[in-house]
CSV table of C-alpha atoms and ligand atoms in Angstrom, one decimal:
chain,number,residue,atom,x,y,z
A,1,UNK,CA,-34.7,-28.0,-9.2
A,2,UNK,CA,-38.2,-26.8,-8.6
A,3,UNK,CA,-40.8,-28.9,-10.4
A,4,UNK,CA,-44.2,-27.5,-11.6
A,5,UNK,CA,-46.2,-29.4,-8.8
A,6,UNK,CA,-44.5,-27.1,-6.6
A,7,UNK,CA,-44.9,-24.1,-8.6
A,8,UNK,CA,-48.6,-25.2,-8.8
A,9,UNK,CA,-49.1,-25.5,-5.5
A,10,UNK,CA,-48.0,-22.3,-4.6
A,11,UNK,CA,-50.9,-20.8,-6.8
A,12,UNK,CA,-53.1,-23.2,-5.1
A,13,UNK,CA,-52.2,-22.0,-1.8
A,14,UNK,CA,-52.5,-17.9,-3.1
A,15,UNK,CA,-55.5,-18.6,-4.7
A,16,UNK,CA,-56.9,-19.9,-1.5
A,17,UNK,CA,-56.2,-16.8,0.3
A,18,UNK,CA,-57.5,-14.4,-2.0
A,19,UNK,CA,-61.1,-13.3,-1.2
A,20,UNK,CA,-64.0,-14.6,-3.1
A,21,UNK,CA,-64.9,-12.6,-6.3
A,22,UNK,CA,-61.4,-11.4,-7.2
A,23,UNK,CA,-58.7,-11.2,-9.7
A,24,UNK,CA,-54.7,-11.5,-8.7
A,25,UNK,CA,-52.9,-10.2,-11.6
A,26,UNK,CA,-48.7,-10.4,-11.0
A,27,UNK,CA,-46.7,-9.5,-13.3
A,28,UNK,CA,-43.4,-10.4,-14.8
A,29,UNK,CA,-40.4,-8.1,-14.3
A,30,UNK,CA,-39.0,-5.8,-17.3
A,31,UNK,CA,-35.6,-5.3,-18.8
A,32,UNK,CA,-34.1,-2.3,-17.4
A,33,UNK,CA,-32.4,0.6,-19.0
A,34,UNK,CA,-28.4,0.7,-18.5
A,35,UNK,CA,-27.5,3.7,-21.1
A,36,UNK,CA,-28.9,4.8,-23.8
A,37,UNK,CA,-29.8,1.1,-25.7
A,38,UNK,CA,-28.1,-1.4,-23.2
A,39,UNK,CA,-30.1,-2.9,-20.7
A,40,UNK,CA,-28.8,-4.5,-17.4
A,41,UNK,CA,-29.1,-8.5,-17.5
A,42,UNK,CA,-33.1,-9.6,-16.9
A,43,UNK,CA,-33.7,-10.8,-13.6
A,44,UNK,CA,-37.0,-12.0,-13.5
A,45,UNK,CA,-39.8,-10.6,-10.7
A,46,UNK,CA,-38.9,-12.5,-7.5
A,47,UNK,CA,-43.0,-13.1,-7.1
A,48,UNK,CA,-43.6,-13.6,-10.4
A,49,UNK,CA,-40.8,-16.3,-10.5
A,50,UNK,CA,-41.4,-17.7,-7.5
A,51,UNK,CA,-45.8,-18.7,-8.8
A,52,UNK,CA,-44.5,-19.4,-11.7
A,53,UNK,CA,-40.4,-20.3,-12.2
A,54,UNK,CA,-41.3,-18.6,-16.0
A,55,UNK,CA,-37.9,-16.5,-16.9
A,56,UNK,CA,-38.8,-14.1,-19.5
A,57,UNK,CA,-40.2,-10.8,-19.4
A,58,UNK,CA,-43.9,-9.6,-21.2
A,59,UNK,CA,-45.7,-12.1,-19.3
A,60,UNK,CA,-48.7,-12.0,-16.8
A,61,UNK,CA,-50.4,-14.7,-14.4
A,62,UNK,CA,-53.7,-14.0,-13.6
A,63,UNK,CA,-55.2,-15.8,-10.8
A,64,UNK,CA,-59.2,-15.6,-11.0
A,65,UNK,CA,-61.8,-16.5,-8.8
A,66,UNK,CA,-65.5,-16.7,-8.9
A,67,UNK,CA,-66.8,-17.5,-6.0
A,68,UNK,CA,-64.9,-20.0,-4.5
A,69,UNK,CA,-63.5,-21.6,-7.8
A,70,UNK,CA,-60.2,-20.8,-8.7
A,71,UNK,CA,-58.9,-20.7,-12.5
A,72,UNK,CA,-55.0,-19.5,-13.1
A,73,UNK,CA,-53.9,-17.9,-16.8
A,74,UNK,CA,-50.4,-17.1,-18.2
A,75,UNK,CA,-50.0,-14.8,-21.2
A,76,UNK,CA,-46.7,-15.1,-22.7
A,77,UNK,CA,-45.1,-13.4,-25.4
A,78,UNK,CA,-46.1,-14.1,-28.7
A,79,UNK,CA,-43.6,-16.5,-30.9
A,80,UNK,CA,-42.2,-14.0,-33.5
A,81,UNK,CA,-39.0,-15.0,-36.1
A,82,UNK,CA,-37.4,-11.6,-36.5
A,83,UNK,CA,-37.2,-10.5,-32.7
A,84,UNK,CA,-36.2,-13.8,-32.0
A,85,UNK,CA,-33.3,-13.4,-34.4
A,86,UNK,CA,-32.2,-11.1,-32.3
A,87,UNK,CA,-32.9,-12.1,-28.5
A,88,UNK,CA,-33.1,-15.7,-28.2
A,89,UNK,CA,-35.6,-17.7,-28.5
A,90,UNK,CA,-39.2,-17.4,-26.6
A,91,UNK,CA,-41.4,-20.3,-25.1
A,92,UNK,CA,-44.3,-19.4,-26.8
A,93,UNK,CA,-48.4,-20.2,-25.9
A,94,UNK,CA,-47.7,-23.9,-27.2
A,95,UNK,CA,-45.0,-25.1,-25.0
A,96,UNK,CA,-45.7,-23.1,-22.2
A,97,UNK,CA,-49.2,-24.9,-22.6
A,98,UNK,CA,-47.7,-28.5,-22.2
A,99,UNK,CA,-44.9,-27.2,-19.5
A,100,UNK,CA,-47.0,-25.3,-16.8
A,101,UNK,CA,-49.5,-26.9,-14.9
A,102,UNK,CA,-51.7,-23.4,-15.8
A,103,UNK,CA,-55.7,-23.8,-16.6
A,104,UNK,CA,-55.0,-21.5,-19.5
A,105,UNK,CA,-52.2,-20.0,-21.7
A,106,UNK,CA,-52.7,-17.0,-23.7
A,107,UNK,CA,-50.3,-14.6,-25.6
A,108,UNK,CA,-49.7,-11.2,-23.5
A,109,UNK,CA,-50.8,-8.5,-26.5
A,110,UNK,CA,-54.4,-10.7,-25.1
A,111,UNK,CA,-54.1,-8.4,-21.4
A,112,UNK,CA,-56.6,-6.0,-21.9
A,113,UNK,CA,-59.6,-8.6,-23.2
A,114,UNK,CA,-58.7,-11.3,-20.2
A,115,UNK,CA,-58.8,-8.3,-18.1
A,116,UNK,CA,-62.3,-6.8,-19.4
A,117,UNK,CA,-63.7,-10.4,-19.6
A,118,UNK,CA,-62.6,-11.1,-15.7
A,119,UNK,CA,-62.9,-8.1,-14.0
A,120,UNK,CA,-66.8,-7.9,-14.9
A,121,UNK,CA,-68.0,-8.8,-12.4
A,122,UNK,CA,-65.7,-9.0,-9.9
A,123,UNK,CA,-65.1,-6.5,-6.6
A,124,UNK,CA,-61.9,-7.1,-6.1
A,125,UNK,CA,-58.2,-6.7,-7.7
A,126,UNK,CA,-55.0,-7.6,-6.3
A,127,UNK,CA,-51.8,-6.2,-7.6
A,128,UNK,CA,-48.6,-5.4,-6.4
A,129,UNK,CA,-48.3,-2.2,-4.6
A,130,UNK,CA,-44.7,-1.4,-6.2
A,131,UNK,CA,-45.6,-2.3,-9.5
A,132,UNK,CA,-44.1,-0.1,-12.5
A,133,UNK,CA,-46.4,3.0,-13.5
A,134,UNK,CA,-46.9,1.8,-16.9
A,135,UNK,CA,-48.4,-1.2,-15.5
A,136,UNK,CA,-50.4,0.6,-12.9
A,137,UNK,CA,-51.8,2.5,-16.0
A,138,UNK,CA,-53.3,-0.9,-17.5
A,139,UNK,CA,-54.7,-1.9,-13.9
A,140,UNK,CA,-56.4,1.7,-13.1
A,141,UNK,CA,-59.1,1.0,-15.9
A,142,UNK,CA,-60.8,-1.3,-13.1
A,143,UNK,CA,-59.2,0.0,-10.1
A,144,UNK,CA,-61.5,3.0,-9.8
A,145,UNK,CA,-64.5,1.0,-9.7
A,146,UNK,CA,-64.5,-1.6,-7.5
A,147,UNK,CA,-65.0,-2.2,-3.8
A,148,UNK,CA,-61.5,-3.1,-2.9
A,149,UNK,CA,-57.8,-3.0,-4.5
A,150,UNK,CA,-55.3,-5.0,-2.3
A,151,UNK,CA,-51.7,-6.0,-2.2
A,152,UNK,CA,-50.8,-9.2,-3.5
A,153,UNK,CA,-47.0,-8.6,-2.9
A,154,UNK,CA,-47.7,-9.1,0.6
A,155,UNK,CA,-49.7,-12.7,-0.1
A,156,UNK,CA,-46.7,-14.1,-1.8
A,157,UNK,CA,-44.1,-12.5,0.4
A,158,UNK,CA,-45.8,-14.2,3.4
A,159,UNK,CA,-45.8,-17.3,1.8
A,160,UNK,CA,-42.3,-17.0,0.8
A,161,UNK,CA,-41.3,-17.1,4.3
A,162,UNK,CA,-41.1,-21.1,4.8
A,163,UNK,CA,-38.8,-22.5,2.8
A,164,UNK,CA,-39.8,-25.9,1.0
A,165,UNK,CA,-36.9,-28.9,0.7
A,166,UNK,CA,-36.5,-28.0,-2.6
A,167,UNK,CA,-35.8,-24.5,-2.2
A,168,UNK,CA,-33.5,-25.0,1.1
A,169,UNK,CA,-31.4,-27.5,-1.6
A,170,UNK,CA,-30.8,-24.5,-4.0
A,171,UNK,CA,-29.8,-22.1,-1.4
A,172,UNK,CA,-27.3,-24.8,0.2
A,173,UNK,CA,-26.0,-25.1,-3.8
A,174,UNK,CA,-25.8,-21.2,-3.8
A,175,UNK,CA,-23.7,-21.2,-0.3
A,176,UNK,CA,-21.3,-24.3,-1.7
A,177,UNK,CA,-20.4,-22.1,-4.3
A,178,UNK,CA,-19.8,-19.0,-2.7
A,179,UNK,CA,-17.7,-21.1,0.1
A,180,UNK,CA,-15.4,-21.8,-2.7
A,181,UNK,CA,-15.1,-18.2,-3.8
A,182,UNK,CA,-14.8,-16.9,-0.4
A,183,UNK,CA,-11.9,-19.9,0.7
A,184,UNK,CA,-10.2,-18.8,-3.2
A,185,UNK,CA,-10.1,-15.3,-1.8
A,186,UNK,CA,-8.5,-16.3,1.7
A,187,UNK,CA,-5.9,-18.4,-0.9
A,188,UNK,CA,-5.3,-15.1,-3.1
A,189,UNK,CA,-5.5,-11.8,-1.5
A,190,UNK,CA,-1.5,-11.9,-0.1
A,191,UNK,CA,-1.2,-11.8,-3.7
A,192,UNK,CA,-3.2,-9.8,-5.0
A,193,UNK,CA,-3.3,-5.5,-5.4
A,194,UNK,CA,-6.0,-4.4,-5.5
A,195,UNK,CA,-9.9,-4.8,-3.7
A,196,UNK,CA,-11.3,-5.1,-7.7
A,197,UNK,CA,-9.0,-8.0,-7.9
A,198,UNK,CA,-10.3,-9.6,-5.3
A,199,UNK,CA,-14.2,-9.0,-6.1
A,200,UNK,CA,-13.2,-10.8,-9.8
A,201,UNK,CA,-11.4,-13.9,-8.5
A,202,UNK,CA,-14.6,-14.5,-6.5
A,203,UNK,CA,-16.8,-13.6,-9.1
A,204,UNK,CA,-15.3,-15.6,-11.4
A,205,UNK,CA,-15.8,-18.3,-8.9
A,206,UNK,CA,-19.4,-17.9,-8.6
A,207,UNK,CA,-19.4,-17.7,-12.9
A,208,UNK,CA,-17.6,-20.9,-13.5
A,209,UNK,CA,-20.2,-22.6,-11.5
A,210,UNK,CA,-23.2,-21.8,-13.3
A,211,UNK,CA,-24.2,-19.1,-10.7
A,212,UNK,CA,-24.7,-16.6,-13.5
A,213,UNK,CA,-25.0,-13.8,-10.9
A,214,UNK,CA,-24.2,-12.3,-7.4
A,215,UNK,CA,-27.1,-11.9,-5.3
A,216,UNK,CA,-26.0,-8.5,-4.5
A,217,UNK,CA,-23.1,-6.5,-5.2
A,218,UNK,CA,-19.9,-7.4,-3.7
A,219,UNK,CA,-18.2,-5.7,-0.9
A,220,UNK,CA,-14.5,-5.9,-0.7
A,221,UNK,CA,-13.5,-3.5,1.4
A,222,UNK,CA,-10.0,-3.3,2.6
A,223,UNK,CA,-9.2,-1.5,6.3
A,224,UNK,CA,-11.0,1.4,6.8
A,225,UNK,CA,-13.4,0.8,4.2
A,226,UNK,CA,-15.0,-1.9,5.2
A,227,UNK,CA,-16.7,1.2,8.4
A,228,UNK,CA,-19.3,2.1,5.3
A,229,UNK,CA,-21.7,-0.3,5.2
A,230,UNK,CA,-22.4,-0.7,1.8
A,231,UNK,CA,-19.1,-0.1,0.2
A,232,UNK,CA,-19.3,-1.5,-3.4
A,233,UNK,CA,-16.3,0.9,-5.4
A,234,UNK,CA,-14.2,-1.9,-4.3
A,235,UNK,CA,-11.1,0.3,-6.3
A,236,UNK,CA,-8.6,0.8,-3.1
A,237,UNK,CA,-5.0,-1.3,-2.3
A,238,UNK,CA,-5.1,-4.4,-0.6
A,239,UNK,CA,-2.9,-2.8,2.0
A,240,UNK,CA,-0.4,-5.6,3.7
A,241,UNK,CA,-1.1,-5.8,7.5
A,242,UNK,CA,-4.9,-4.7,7.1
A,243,UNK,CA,-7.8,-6.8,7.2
A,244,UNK,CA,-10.3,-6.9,4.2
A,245,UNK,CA,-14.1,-7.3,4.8
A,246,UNK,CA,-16.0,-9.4,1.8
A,247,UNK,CA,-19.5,-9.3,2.0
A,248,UNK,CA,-20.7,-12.0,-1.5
A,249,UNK,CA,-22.7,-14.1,-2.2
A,250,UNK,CA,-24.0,-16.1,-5.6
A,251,UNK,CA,-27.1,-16.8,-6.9
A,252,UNK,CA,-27.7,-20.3,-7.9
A,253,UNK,CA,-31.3,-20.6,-9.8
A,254,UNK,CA,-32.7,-17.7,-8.3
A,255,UNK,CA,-31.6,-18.1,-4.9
A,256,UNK,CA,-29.2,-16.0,-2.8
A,257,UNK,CA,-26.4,-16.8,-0.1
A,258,UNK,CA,-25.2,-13.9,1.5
A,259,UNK,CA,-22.0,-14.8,3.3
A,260,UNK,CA,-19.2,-12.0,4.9
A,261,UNK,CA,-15.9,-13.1,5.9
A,262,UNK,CA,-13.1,-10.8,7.3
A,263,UNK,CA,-9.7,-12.0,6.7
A,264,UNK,CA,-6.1,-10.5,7.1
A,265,UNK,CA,-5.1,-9.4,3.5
A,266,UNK,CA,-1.3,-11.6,4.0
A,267,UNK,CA,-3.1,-14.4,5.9
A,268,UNK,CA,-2.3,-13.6,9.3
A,269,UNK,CA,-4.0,-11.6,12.2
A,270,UNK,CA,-2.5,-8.9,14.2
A,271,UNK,CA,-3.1,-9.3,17.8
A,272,UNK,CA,-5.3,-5.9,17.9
A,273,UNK,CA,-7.0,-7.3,15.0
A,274,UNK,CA,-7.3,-11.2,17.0
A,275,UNK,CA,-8.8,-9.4,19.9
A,276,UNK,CA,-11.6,-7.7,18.1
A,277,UNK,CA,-12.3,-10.5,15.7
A,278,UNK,CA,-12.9,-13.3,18.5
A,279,UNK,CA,-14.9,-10.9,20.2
A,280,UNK,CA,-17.5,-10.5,16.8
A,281,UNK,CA,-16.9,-14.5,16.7
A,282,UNK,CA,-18.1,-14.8,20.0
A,283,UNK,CA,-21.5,-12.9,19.3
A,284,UNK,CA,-21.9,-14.4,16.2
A,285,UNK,CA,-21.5,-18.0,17.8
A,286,UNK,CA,-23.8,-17.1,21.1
A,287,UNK,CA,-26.4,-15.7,18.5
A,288,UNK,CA,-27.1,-18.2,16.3
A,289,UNK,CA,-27.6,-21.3,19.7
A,290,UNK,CA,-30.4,-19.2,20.5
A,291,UNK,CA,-32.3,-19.7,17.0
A,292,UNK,CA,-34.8,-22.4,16.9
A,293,UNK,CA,-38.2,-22.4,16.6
A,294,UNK,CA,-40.7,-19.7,18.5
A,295,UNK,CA,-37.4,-17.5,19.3
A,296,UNK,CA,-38.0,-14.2,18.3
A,297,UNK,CA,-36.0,-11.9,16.0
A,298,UNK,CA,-36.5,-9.0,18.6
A,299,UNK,CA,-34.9,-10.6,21.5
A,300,UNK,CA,-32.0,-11.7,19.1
A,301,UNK,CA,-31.4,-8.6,17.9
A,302,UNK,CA,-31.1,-7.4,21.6
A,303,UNK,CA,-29.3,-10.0,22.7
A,304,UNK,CA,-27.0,-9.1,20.1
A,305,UNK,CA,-26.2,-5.6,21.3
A,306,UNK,CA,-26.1,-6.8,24.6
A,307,UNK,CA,-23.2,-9.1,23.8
A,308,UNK,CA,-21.8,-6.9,21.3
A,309,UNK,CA,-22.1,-3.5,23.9
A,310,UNK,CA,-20.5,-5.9,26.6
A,311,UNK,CA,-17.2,-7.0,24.1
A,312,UNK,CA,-16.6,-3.3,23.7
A,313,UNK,CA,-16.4,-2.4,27.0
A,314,UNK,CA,-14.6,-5.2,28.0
A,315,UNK,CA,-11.7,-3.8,25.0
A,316,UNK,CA,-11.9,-0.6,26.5
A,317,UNK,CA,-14.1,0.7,23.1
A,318,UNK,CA,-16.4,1.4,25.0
A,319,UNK,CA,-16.4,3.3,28.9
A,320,UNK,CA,-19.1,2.6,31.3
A,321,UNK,CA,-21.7,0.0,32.7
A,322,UNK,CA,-23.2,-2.2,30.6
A,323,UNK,CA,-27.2,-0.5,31.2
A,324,UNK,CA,-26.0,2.9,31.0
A,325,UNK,CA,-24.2,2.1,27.7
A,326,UNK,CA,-26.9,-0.3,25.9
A,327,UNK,CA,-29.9,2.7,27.3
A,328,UNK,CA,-28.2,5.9,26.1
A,329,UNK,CA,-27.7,3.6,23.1
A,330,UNK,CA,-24.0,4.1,22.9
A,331,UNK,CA,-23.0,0.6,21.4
A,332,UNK,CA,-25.0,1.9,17.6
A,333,UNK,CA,-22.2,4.3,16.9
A,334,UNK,CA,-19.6,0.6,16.2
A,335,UNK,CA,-23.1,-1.8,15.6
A,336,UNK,CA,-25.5,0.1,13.5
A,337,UNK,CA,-27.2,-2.5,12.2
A,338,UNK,CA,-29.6,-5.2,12.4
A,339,UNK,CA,-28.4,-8.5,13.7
A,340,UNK,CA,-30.1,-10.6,10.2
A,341,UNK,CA,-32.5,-10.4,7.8
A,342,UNK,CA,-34.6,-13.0,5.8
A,343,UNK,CA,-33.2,-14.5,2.7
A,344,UNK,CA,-34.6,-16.6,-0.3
A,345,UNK,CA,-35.2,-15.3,-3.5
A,346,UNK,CA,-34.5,-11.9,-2.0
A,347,UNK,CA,-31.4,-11.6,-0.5
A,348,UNK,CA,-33.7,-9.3,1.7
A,349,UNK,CA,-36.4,-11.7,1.2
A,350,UNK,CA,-39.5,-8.7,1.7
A,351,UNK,CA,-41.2,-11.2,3.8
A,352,UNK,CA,-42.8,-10.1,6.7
A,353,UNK,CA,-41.7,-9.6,10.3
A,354,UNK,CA,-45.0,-8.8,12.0
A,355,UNK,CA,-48.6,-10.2,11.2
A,356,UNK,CA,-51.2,-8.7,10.0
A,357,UNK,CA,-51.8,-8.0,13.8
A,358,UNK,CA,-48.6,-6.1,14.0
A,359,UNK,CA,-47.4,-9.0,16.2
A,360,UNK,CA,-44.0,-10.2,15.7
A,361,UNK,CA,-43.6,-13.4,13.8
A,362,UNK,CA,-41.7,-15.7,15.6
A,363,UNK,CA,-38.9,-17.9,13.9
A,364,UNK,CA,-40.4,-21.5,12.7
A,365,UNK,CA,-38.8,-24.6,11.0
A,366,UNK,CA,-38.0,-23.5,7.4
A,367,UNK,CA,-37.4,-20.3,7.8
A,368,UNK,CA,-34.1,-19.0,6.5
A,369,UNK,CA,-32.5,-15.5,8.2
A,370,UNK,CA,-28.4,-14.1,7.9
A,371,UNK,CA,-27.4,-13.5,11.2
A,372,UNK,CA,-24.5,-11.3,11.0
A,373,UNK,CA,-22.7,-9.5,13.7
A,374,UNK,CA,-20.0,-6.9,13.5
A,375,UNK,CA,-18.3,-4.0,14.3
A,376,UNK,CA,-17.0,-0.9,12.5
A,377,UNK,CA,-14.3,2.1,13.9
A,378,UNK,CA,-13.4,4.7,12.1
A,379,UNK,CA,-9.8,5.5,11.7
A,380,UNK,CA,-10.5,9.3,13.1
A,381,UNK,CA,-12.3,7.6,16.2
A,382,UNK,CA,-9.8,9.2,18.6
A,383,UNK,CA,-12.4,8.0,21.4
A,384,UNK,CA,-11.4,4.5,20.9
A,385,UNK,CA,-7.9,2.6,21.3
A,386,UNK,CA,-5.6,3.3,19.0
A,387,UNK,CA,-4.4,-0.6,17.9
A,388,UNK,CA,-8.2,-0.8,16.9
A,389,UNK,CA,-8.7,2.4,14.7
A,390,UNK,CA,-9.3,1.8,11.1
A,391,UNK,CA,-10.8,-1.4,11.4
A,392,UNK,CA,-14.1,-2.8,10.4
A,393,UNK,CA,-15.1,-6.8,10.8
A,394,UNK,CA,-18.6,-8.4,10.1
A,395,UNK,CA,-18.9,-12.1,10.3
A,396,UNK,CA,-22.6,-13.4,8.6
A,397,UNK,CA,-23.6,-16.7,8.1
A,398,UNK,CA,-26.9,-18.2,6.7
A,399,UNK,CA,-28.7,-20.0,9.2
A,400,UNK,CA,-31.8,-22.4,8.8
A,401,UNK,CA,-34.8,-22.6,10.9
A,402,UNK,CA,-35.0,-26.6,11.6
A,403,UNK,CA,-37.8,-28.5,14.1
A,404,UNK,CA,-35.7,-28.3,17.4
A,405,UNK,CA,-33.2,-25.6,16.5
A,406,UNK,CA,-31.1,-24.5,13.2
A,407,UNK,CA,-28.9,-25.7,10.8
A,408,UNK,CA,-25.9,-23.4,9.9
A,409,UNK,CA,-25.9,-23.4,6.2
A,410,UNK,CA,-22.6,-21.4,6.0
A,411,UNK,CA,-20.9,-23.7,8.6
A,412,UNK,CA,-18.5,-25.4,6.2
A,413,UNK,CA,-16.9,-21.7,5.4
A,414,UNK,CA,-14.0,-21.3,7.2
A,415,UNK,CA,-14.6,-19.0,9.7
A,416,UNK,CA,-12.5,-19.6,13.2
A,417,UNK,CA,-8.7,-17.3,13.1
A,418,UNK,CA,-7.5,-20.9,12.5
A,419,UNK,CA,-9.5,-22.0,9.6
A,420,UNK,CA,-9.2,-18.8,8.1
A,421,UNK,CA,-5.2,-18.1,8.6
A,422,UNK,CA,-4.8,-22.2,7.6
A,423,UNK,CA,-6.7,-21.4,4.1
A,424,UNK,CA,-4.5,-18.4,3.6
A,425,UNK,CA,-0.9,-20.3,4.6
B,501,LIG,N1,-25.1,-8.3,1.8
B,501,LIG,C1,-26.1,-7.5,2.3
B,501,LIG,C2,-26.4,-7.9,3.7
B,501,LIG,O1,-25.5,-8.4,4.3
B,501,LIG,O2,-27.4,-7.7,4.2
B,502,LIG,MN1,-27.0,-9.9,5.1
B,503,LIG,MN1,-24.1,-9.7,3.4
């Protein structure tokens, strides 16, 4: 659990960085279409949610700031009977008065007055870049006259970057779950038909434990299917004797895992399929020793293809020296990917890489990044062994930043051809 100190400290810290004279406005997400009158479940704005841990939609913090004095307001949506009849019930100005640590609370159809009143005489608004054009239509009343507009997205996103105890203790909760789904997949797929089957048991897994969502779609891709990257029909046979790659991960209270496993669909690996798993192991293991703090993405990533490049040729995937190979860039074609990304809120937490600089950020304690290493041949790949056509594996694991080196958040998930064919037995 998050609690408002935290949430108020964040617009503390936000507010700080804005420049004197200005007005942040962020706002929170809005339900989105599915067909005709359904709309997709409402994930709140990951910024929005993350100043604020507010969960409904028609609502707007404004952070305003004269001179160097810093005052925040929340407009919620107005209490009304009927529409709450029919979609729950809404906080309301009163109680989010007494529950958010906010100078003001104000109903949202009040937008356009705080606006007018704030913007007066101030030269500068931030909003979010990406924001929705009906919103961009309420902001460009003030927009064309001031001396700067700027992107607040990028504020929060920077910020976002450390993780605090509390949030590192929601994403751990998020990876316990999805440990469980993904060790209840290595129990079930020998029994199992189809990749859809698969994707509900550990779905259902992630549901039962109050993790309401996936952080992204699942992947269950069985054989060849697991060489496209973002596979997500998930409708194909578990075919015996094949591997099946499952890239999912929960959401736990707004915060993602995002775990892949690669597991023989009756529990045991095929040599061919030993030698190219231990390989991706091997990477995977090497990578993650060398994050701690100051370490550089950049040099991980290439380390990464280095390792990766080397493993192929050394399986005969790959014909050639190592330089030749990794300059003429030959190792992409089975590794076209990047070795990890940031995650948080996001599963692709949009935080930063470089500063403002264009510098590279290096890694510090409390950062959080997937580092997830694999390889993918297509089963037409006549250029490659045969024993290793058709066969795609990705290993990812979520690793934390710590003071003198990391903390593998996924380590408990079985993950060694032991662990996984001992789960499956
Ligand atoms: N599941 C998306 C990714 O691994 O980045
Ligand atoms: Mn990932
Ligand atoms: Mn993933």
């Amino acid at each position: 659990m998050i609690e408002e100190t935290e949430y108020k400290k964040r617009r503390d810290k936000l507010g700080c960085s804005l420049s004197k004279n200005s007005v942040g406005v962020i706002f929170a997400g809005d339900y989105k279409t599915r067909s005709n009158d359904t709309e997709y479940p409402f994930r709140q704005n990951s910024n929005f949610y993350y100043l604020s841990g507010f969960i409904e939609d028609n609502a707007c913090l404004m952070i305003v700031k004269k001179k160097k004095k810093i005052k925040t307001i929340l407009l919620v949506e107005k209490k009304d009977k009927v529409k709450e009849l029919w979609t729950g019930k809404r906080l309301g100005e009163k109680e989010s008065k007494k529950r958010f640590l906010v100078d003001e609370v104000l109903t949202y159809d009040k937008l356009n007055d705080v606006l007018d009143e704030h913007m007066k005489d101030k030269s500068t608004l931030y909003y979010d870049f990406k924001l929705e054009p009906s919103k961009v239509k309420i902001l460009k009343k003030y927009t064309k006259d001031l001396r700067a507009s700027k992107n607040i997205a990028k504020l929060i996103e920077a910020q976002r970057l450390i993780k605090s105890s509390s949030e590192i203790a929601l994403i751990k909760k998020a990876i316990s779950i999805t440990k469980d789904a993904h060790h209840d997949a290595m129990k079930q797929s020998s029994k199992l038909k189809y990749e859809y089957e698969l994707q509900a048991e550990i779905e259902y897994v992630f549901k039962k434990n109050a993790a309401f969502s996936d952080a992204y779609t699942s992947i269950v891709a069985c054989g060849n299917s697991a060489n496209t990257l973002h596979y997500i029909s998930n409708d194909k046979r578990l075919v015996n004797g094949e591997l099946v790659l499952i890239d999912a991960g929960c959401e736990y209270q707004y915060y993602a895992s995002d775990i892949t496993r690669t597991i023989p669909v009756l529990g045991k690996f095929s040599k061919a399929q030993k030698e190219l798993y231990e390989m991706v192991l091997s990477v995977g293991l090497a990578i993650i020793e060398m994050i701690k703090p100051e370490a550089k993405r950049s040099d991980i990533q290439k380390k990464s293809e280095e390792l990766l490049c080397q493993g192929m040729i050394d399986l005969g995937i790959l014909k050639g020296s190592l330089k030749k190979l990794l300059k003429k860039q030959k190792h992409k074609k089975y590794y076209p990917h990047g070795i990890g990304h940031w995650m948080g809120i996001d599963v692709h937490d949009e935080s930063p890489y470089k500063d403002k600089k264009g510098k590279e950020i290096p890694l510090k304690s409390g950062m959080i990044m997937t580092i997830e290493p694999g390889i993918y041949i297509d089963k037409k790949d006549k250029k490659v062994p045969k024993k290793y056509r058709g066969i795609g594996i990705r290993i990812e694991d979520d690793i934390l930043v710590t003071f003198n080196g990391y903390e593998n958040l996924s380590k408990d998930i079985a993950k060694t051809i032991e662990e996984i064919e001992q789960i499956s037995s």
